[in-house]
PDB file of C-alpha atoms in Angstrom:
ATOM      1  CA  MET A 268     -15.759 -18.711 -12.600  1.00 75.00           C
ATOM      2  CA  PRO A 269     -12.844 -19.178 -15.027  1.00 84.00           C
ATOM      3  CA  ARG A 270      -9.779 -20.943 -13.695  1.00 87.00           C
ATOM      4  CA  VAL A 271      -7.523 -17.954 -14.404  1.00 89.00           C
ATOM      5  CA  LEU A 272      -9.658 -15.697 -12.153  1.00 88.00           C
ATOM      6  CA  ARG A 273      -9.657 -18.323  -9.394  1.00 90.00           C
ATOM      7  CA  GLY A 274      -5.884 -18.529  -9.716  1.00 92.00           C
ATOM      8  CA  TYR A 275      -5.586 -14.741  -9.554  1.00 93.00           C
ATOM      9  CA  VAL A 276      -7.726 -14.538  -6.412  1.00 92.00           C
ATOM     10  CA  ARG A 277      -5.792 -17.321  -4.685  1.00 93.00           C
ATOM     11  CA  ALA A 278      -2.401 -15.882  -5.667  1.00 94.00           C
ATOM     12  CA  ILE A 279      -3.262 -12.352  -4.499  1.00 94.00           C
ATOM     13  CA  ASP A 280      -4.762 -13.729  -1.270  1.00 93.00           C
ATOM     14  CA  ALA A 281      -1.622 -15.773  -0.549  1.00 94.00           C
ATOM     15  CA  PHE A 282       0.752 -12.921  -1.383  1.00 95.00           C
ATOM     16  CA  ASN A 283      -1.140 -10.328   0.672  1.00 92.00           C
ATOM     17  CA  ARG A 284      -1.454 -12.799   3.566  1.00 92.00           C
ATOM     18  CA  PHE A 285       2.348 -13.165   3.496  1.00 93.00           C
ATOM     19  CA  ILE A 286       2.934  -9.382   3.295  1.00 92.00           C
ATOM     20  CA  GLY A 287       0.280  -8.790   5.980  1.00 89.00           C
ATOM     21  CA  ARG A 288       2.046 -11.106   8.381  1.00 88.00           C
ATOM     22  CA  ILE A 289       5.335  -9.334   7.749  1.00 88.00           C
ATOM     23  CA  ALA A 290       3.549  -6.045   8.442  1.00 86.00           C
ATOM     24  CA  MET A 291       2.278  -7.433  11.733  1.00 85.00           C
ATOM     25  CA  TYR A 292       5.883  -8.030  12.809  1.00 85.00           C
ATOM     26  CA  LEU A 293       6.724  -4.404  12.037  1.00 81.00           C
ATOM     27  CA  ILE A 294       4.915  -3.521  15.247  1.00 84.00           C
ATOM     28  CA  PHE A 295       7.894  -4.994  17.116  1.00 87.00           C
ATOM     29  CA  ALA A 296      10.255  -2.676  15.213  1.00 83.00           C
ATOM     30  CA  LEU A 297       7.981   0.231  16.091  1.00 82.00           C
ATOM     31  CA  VAL A 298       7.977  -0.738  19.776  1.00 86.00           C
ATOM     32  CA  GLY A 299      11.785  -0.998  19.672  1.00 84.00           C
ATOM     33  CA  VAL A 300      12.179   2.468  18.141  1.00 81.00           C
ATOM     34  CA  LEU A 301       9.759   4.027  20.637  1.00 81.00           C
ATOM     35  CA  LEU A 302      11.466   2.229  23.530  1.00 85.00           C
ATOM     36  CA  TRP A 303      14.870   3.500  22.389  1.00 82.00           C
ATOM     37  CA  SER A 304      13.424   7.004  22.107  1.00 80.00           C
ATOM     38  CA  SER A 305      12.203   6.871  25.706  1.00 82.00           C
ATOM     39  CA  VAL A 306      15.463   5.452  27.040  1.00 83.00           C
ATOM     40  CA  SER A 307      17.616   7.941  25.128  1.00 79.00           C
ATOM     41  CA  LYS A 308      15.546  10.869  26.405  1.00 75.00           C
ATOM     42  CA  ALA A 309      15.857   9.659  29.979  1.00 78.00           C
ATOM     43  CA  LEU A 310      19.550   8.719  30.002  1.00 79.00           C
ATOM     44  CA  PHE A 311      21.215  11.048  27.508  1.00 77.00           C
ATOM     45  CA  THR A 312      20.402  13.343  24.622  1.00 72.00           C
ATOM     46  CA  PRO A 313      17.423  12.314  22.508  1.00 69.00           C
ATOM     47  CA  SER A 314      18.105  10.652  19.169  1.00 73.00           C
ATOM     48  CA  LEU A 315      17.168  12.679  16.097  1.00 72.00           C
ATOM     49  CA  TRP A 316      16.140   9.691  14.015  1.00 75.00           C
ATOM     50  CA  THR A 317      13.592   8.079  16.360  1.00 75.00           C
ATOM     51  CA  LEU A 318      10.514  10.201  15.638  1.00 73.00           C
ATOM     52  CA  GLU A 319      10.742   9.967  11.851  1.00 77.00           C
ATOM     53  CA  THR A 320      11.731   6.303  11.942  1.00 79.00           C
ATOM     54  CA  ALA A 321       8.691   5.597  14.097  1.00 80.00           C
ATOM     55  CA  GLN A 322       6.503   7.471  11.607  1.00 80.00           C
ATOM     56  CA  PHE A 323       8.005   5.585   8.648  1.00 82.00           C
ATOM     57  CA  VAL A 324       7.530   2.215  10.364  1.00 81.00           C
ATOM     58  CA  MET A 325       3.954   3.183  11.222  1.00 82.00           C
ATOM     59  CA  VAL A 326       3.282   4.026   7.568  1.00 83.00           C
ATOM     60  CA  ALA A 327       4.713   0.657   6.538  1.00 83.00           C
ATOM     61  CA  TYR A 328       2.670  -1.120   9.197  1.00 83.00           C
ATOM     62  CA  TYR A 329      -0.627   0.423   8.101  1.00 84.00           C
ATOM     63  CA  ILE A 330      -0.113   0.512   4.348  1.00 87.00           C
ATOM     64  CA  LEU A 331       1.248  -3.040   4.053  1.00 87.00           C
ATOM     65  CA  GLY A 332      -1.380  -4.374   6.462  1.00 87.00           C
ATOM     66  CA  GLY A 333      -4.195  -2.745   4.455  1.00 88.00           C
ATOM     67  CA  PRO A 334      -4.493  -5.420   1.746  1.00 90.00           C
ATOM     68  CA  TYR A 335      -4.615  -8.163   4.377  1.00 89.00           C
ATOM     69  CA  SER A 336      -7.370  -6.355   6.274  1.00 87.00           C
ATOM     70  CA  ILE A 337      -9.363  -6.005   3.026  1.00 88.00           C
ATOM     71  CA  GLN A 338      -8.940  -9.743   2.505  1.00 87.00           C
ATOM     72  CA  LEU A 339     -10.142 -10.537   6.025  1.00 86.00           C
ATOM     73  CA  GLY A 340     -13.086  -8.143   5.697  1.00 80.00           C
ATOM     74  CA  SER A 341     -12.006  -6.361   8.852  1.00 74.00           C
ATOM     75  CA  ASN A 342     -13.030  -2.959   7.548  1.00 68.00           C
ATOM     76  CA  VAL A 343     -15.554  -0.897   9.470  1.00 66.00           C
ATOM     77  CA  ARG A 344     -19.101  -1.274   8.183  1.00 67.00           C
ATOM     78  CA  MET A 345     -22.235   0.253   9.623  1.00 66.00           C
ATOM     79  CA  ASP A 346     -24.554  -2.735   9.966  1.00 71.00           C
ATOM     80  CA  LEU A 347     -28.077  -1.319  10.003  1.00 75.00           C
ATOM     81  CA  PHE A 348     -29.455  -3.457   7.185  1.00 79.00           C
ATOM     82  CA  TYR A 349     -26.526  -5.568   5.965  1.00 75.00           C
ATOM     83  CA  GLY A 350     -26.826  -8.287   8.617  1.00 75.00           C
ATOM     84  CA  GLY A 351     -30.380  -9.175   7.615  1.00 82.00           C
ATOM     85  CA  TRP A 352     -29.735  -9.487   3.890  1.00 83.00           C
ATOM     86  CA  SER A 353     -29.331 -12.742   2.010  1.00 87.00           C
ATOM     87  CA  ALA A 354     -25.845 -13.884   0.970  1.00 85.00           C
ATOM     88  CA  ARG A 355     -26.548 -12.943  -2.650  1.00 87.00           C
ATOM     89  CA  THR A 356     -27.750  -9.434  -1.731  1.00 87.00           C
ATOM     90  CA  LYS A 357     -24.661  -8.966   0.464  1.00 87.00           C
ATOM     91  CA  ALA A 358     -22.486 -10.017  -2.482  1.00 87.00           C
ATOM     92  CA  TRP A 359     -24.203  -7.441  -4.744  1.00 91.00           C
ATOM     93  CA  PHE A 360     -23.703  -4.738  -2.129  1.00 89.00           C
ATOM     94  CA  ASP A 361     -20.069  -5.740  -1.531  1.00 88.00           C
ATOM     95  CA  ALA A 362     -19.336  -5.722  -5.273  1.00 91.00           C
ATOM     96  CA  PHE A 363     -20.877  -2.259  -5.542  1.00 92.00           C
ATOM     97  CA  THR A 364     -18.820  -0.880  -2.661  1.00 90.00           C
ATOM     98  CA  VAL A 365     -15.614  -2.512  -3.917  1.00 92.00           C
ATOM     99  CA  LEU A 366     -15.990  -0.518  -7.134  1.00 94.00           C
ATOM    100  CA  PHE A 367     -15.962   2.691  -5.069  1.00 93.00           C
ATOM    101  CA  LEU A 368     -12.924   1.423  -3.149  1.00 91.00           C
ATOM    102  CA  MET A 369     -11.116   0.674  -6.409  1.00 94.00           C
ATOM    103  CA  PHE A 370     -11.844   4.170  -7.718  1.00 95.00           C
ATOM    104  CA  TYR A 371     -10.535   5.710  -4.479  1.00 93.00           C
ATOM    105  CA  LEU A 372      -7.418   3.517  -4.520  1.00 93.00           C
ATOM    106  CA  GLY A 373      -6.786   4.373  -8.178  1.00 93.00           C
ATOM    107  CA  VAL A 374      -6.866   8.097  -7.401  1.00 93.00           C
ATOM    108  CA  LEU A 375      -4.671   7.511  -4.336  1.00 91.00           C
ATOM    109  CA  LEU A 376      -2.184   5.501  -6.407  1.00 91.00           C
ATOM    110  CA  TYR A 377      -1.991   8.230  -9.035  1.00 89.00           C
ATOM    111  CA  GLY A 378      -1.260  10.800  -6.318  1.00 88.00           C
ATOM    112  CA  ALA A 379       1.279   8.520  -4.612  1.00 87.00           C
ATOM    113  CA  VAL A 380       3.134   7.902  -7.874  1.00 86.00           C
ATOM    114  CA  GLY A 381       3.200  11.651  -8.559  1.00 83.00           C
ATOM    115  CA  SER A 382       4.467  12.352  -5.066  1.00 83.00           C
ATOM    116  CA  THR A 383       7.158   9.682  -5.417  1.00 83.00           C
ATOM    117  CA  ALA A 384       8.237  11.134  -8.768  1.00 81.00           C
ATOM    118  CA  TYR A 385       8.467  14.555  -7.106  1.00 79.00           C
ATOM    119  CA  SER A 386      10.583  13.051  -4.305  1.00 81.00           C
ATOM    120  CA  LEU A 387      12.959  11.668  -6.901  1.00 77.00           C
ATOM    121  CA  GLY A 388      13.378  15.159  -8.327  1.00 72.00           C
ATOM    122  CA  TYR A 389      11.709  14.835 -11.682  1.00 70.00           C
ATOM    123  CA  PHE A 390       9.315  17.673 -12.444  1.00 64.00           C
ATOM    124  CA  GLY A 391       7.144  18.643 -15.370  1.00 67.00           C
ATOM    125  CA  MET A 392       6.334  15.181 -16.681  1.00 67.00           C
ATOM    126  CA  GLU A 393       3.494  12.747 -16.106  1.00 74.00           C
ATOM    127  CA  PRO A 394       4.519  10.503 -13.181  1.00 73.00           C
ATOM    128  CA  PHE A 395       3.949   7.238 -15.041  1.00 74.00           C
ATOM    129  CA  ALA A 396       5.872   8.547 -18.070  1.00 79.00           C
ATOM    130  CA  PHE A 397       8.717   9.522 -15.721  1.00 75.00           C
ATOM    131  CA  PHE A 398       8.936   6.030 -14.239  1.00 76.00           C
ATOM    132  CA  TRP A 399       8.697   4.410 -17.673  1.00 79.00           C
ATOM    133  CA  ASP A 400      11.528   6.676 -18.886  1.00 78.00           C
ATOM    134  CA  LEU A 401      13.569   5.877 -15.759  1.00 75.00           C
ATOM    135  CA  LEU A 402      13.050   2.129 -16.276  1.00 79.00           C
ATOM    136  CA  LYS A 403      14.129   2.350 -19.938  1.00 80.00           C
ATOM    137  CA  THR A 404      17.226   4.310 -18.897  1.00 78.00           C
ATOM    138  CA  LEU A 405      18.021   1.772 -16.198  1.00 75.00           C
ATOM    139  CA  VAL A 406      17.740  -1.123 -18.660  1.00 80.00           C
ATOM    140  CA  THR A 407      19.667   0.507 -21.507  1.00 82.00           C
ATOM    141  CA  GLY A 408      22.212   2.667 -19.673  1.00 73.00           C
ATOM    142  CA  GLY A 409      22.590   1.088 -16.252  1.00 70.00           C
ATOM    143  CA  PHE A 410      22.575   2.550 -12.764  1.00 64.00           C
ATOM    144  CA  ASP A 411      24.828   5.510 -13.552  1.00 65.00           C
ATOM    145  CA  ALA A 412      22.591   6.787 -16.344  1.00 65.00           C
ATOM    146  CA  ALA A 413      19.477   6.263 -14.209  1.00 64.00           C
ATOM    147  CA  GLY A 414      21.151   8.100 -11.322  1.00 65.00           C
ATOM    148  CA  GLU A 415      21.790  11.102 -13.552  1.00 64.00           C
ATOM    149  CA  LYS A 416      18.082  11.220 -14.403  1.00 63.00           C
ATOM    150  CA  LEU A 417      17.013  11.422 -10.769  1.00 66.00           C
ATOM    151  CA  GLY A 418      18.296  14.872  -9.965  1.00 61.00           C
ATOM    152  CA  TYR A 419      17.372  16.414  -6.610  1.00 67.00           C
ATOM    153  CA  LEU A 420      16.146  13.893  -4.025  1.00 73.00           C
ATOM    154  CA  GLU A 421      13.551  15.324  -1.644  1.00 74.00           C
ATOM    155  CA  ARG A 422      14.467  15.259   2.030  1.00 78.00           C
ATOM    156  CA  SER A 423      12.440  15.776   5.153  1.00 77.00           C
ATOM    157  CA  PRO A 424      12.684  19.355   6.493  1.00 76.00           C
ATOM    158  CA  THR A 425      13.672  18.117   9.956  1.00 74.00           C
ATOM    159  CA  ALA A 426      17.142  18.085  11.527  1.00 74.00           C
ATOM    160  CA  TRP A 427      17.739  14.437  10.584  1.00 74.00           C
ATOM    161  CA  ARG A 428      16.799  15.086   6.926  1.00 78.00           C
ATOM    162  CA  PRO A 429      16.094  11.547   5.673  1.00 80.00           C
ATOM    163  CA  TRP A 430      15.139  10.960   2.054  1.00 77.00           C
ATOM    164  CA  LEU A 431      11.392  10.703   1.549  1.00 80.00           C
ATOM    165  CA  TRP A 432      11.337   8.534  -1.585  1.00 79.00           C
ATOM    166  CA  PRO A 433      11.630   5.191   0.294  1.00 84.00           C
ATOM    167  CA  VAL A 434       8.468   5.770   2.327  1.00 85.00           C
ATOM    168  CA  LYS A 435       6.634   7.188  -0.686  1.00 85.00           C
ATOM    169  CA  THR A 436       7.670   4.170  -2.756  1.00 86.00           C
ATOM    170  CA  LEU A 437       6.356   1.955   0.030  1.00 88.00           C
ATOM    171  CA  LEU A 438       3.085   3.885  -0.145  1.00 88.00           C
ATOM    172  CA  CYS A 439       2.862   3.143  -3.886  1.00 89.00           C
ATOM    173  CA  LEU A 440       3.513  -0.545  -3.253  1.00 91.00           C
ATOM    174  CA  GLY A 441       0.919  -0.770  -0.482  1.00 91.00           C
ATOM    175  CA  VAL A 442      -1.783   1.018  -2.480  1.00 92.00           C
ATOM    176  CA  THR A 443      -1.045  -1.213  -5.494  1.00 94.00           C
ATOM    177  CA  LEU A 444      -1.440  -4.305  -3.309  1.00 94.00           C
ATOM    178  CA  MET A 445      -4.709  -2.933  -1.913  1.00 93.00           C
ATOM    179  CA  LEU A 446      -5.957  -2.298  -5.439  1.00 95.00           C
ATOM    180  CA  LEU A 447      -5.056  -5.854  -6.499  1.00 94.00           C
ATOM    181  CA  GLN A 448      -6.767  -7.239  -3.381  1.00 94.00           C
ATOM    182  CA  ALA A 449      -9.874  -5.146  -4.058  1.00 94.00           C
ATOM    183  CA  LEU A 450      -9.990  -6.600  -7.582  1.00 95.00           C
ATOM    184  CA  ALA A 451      -9.737 -10.097  -6.078  1.00 94.00           C
ATOM    185  CA  GLU A 452     -12.617  -9.238  -3.729  1.00 93.00           C
ATOM    186  CA  LEU A 453     -14.671  -8.053  -6.710  1.00 94.00           C
ATOM    187  CA  PHE A 454     -14.082 -11.390  -8.455  1.00 94.00           C
ATOM    188  CA  ARG A 455     -14.984 -13.187  -5.223  1.00 92.00           C
ATOM    189  CA  ASP A 456     -18.220 -11.171  -4.928  1.00 91.00           C
ATOM    190  CA  ILE A 457     -19.135 -11.891  -8.548  1.00 91.00           C
ATOM    191  CA  GLY A 458     -18.602 -15.573  -7.823  1.00 90.00           C
ATOM    192  CA  ARG A 459     -20.893 -15.361  -4.787  1.00 88.00           C
ATOM    193  CA  ILE A 460     -23.547 -13.588  -6.874  1.00 90.00           C
ATOM    194  CA  ARG A 461     -23.406 -16.513  -9.304  1.00 87.00           C
ATOM    195  CA  GLY A 462     -23.592 -19.000  -6.429  1.00 83.00           C
ATOM    196  CA  GLU A 463     -19.908 -20.046  -6.591  1.00 82.00           C
ATOM    197  CA  GLU A 464     -17.353 -19.899  -3.797  1.00 75.00           C
ATOM    198  CA  ILE A 465     -13.687 -19.179  -4.397  1.00 71.00           C
TER     199      ILE A 465
END
């Protein structure tokens, strides 16, 4: 396997391992929010922000932990035949299924980018073209000009009314990392098919 692909696989593995460990610590933030919610309900009026904050932290926990779980191979697999196959046959099967995963993640990323663009209040344009236009405006005109482009920022319909773009942006980041990790797994499977280990 070419050195550049080995470097890519190792770099993505290291980065997603780092992000995955950070995501594991988010469980403590989630426990803290849920604990505060229980205490506030028992002692005084319930806090408005706890339910949505818990949901946002849960999204971050799952979506940022996803690439690390792909790397560890901790996905659910029905093992009727897989366990009895040779290592090369398993690698062929894994490469085949990773292609389906990459297609699914690509569709999910496209939807997440569109949803994030909608949350930032830009309608009627391709999502990727919107973000490219926003980036050009940010570079050439600065934050004020980019802020004028954003328009209406979508808010949650609840009483607390937090902005939704941060969690949707986090969704885009997590799906992108999963897609990059799936590509690394495809390279790893191709290496195993050829009898090489990465």
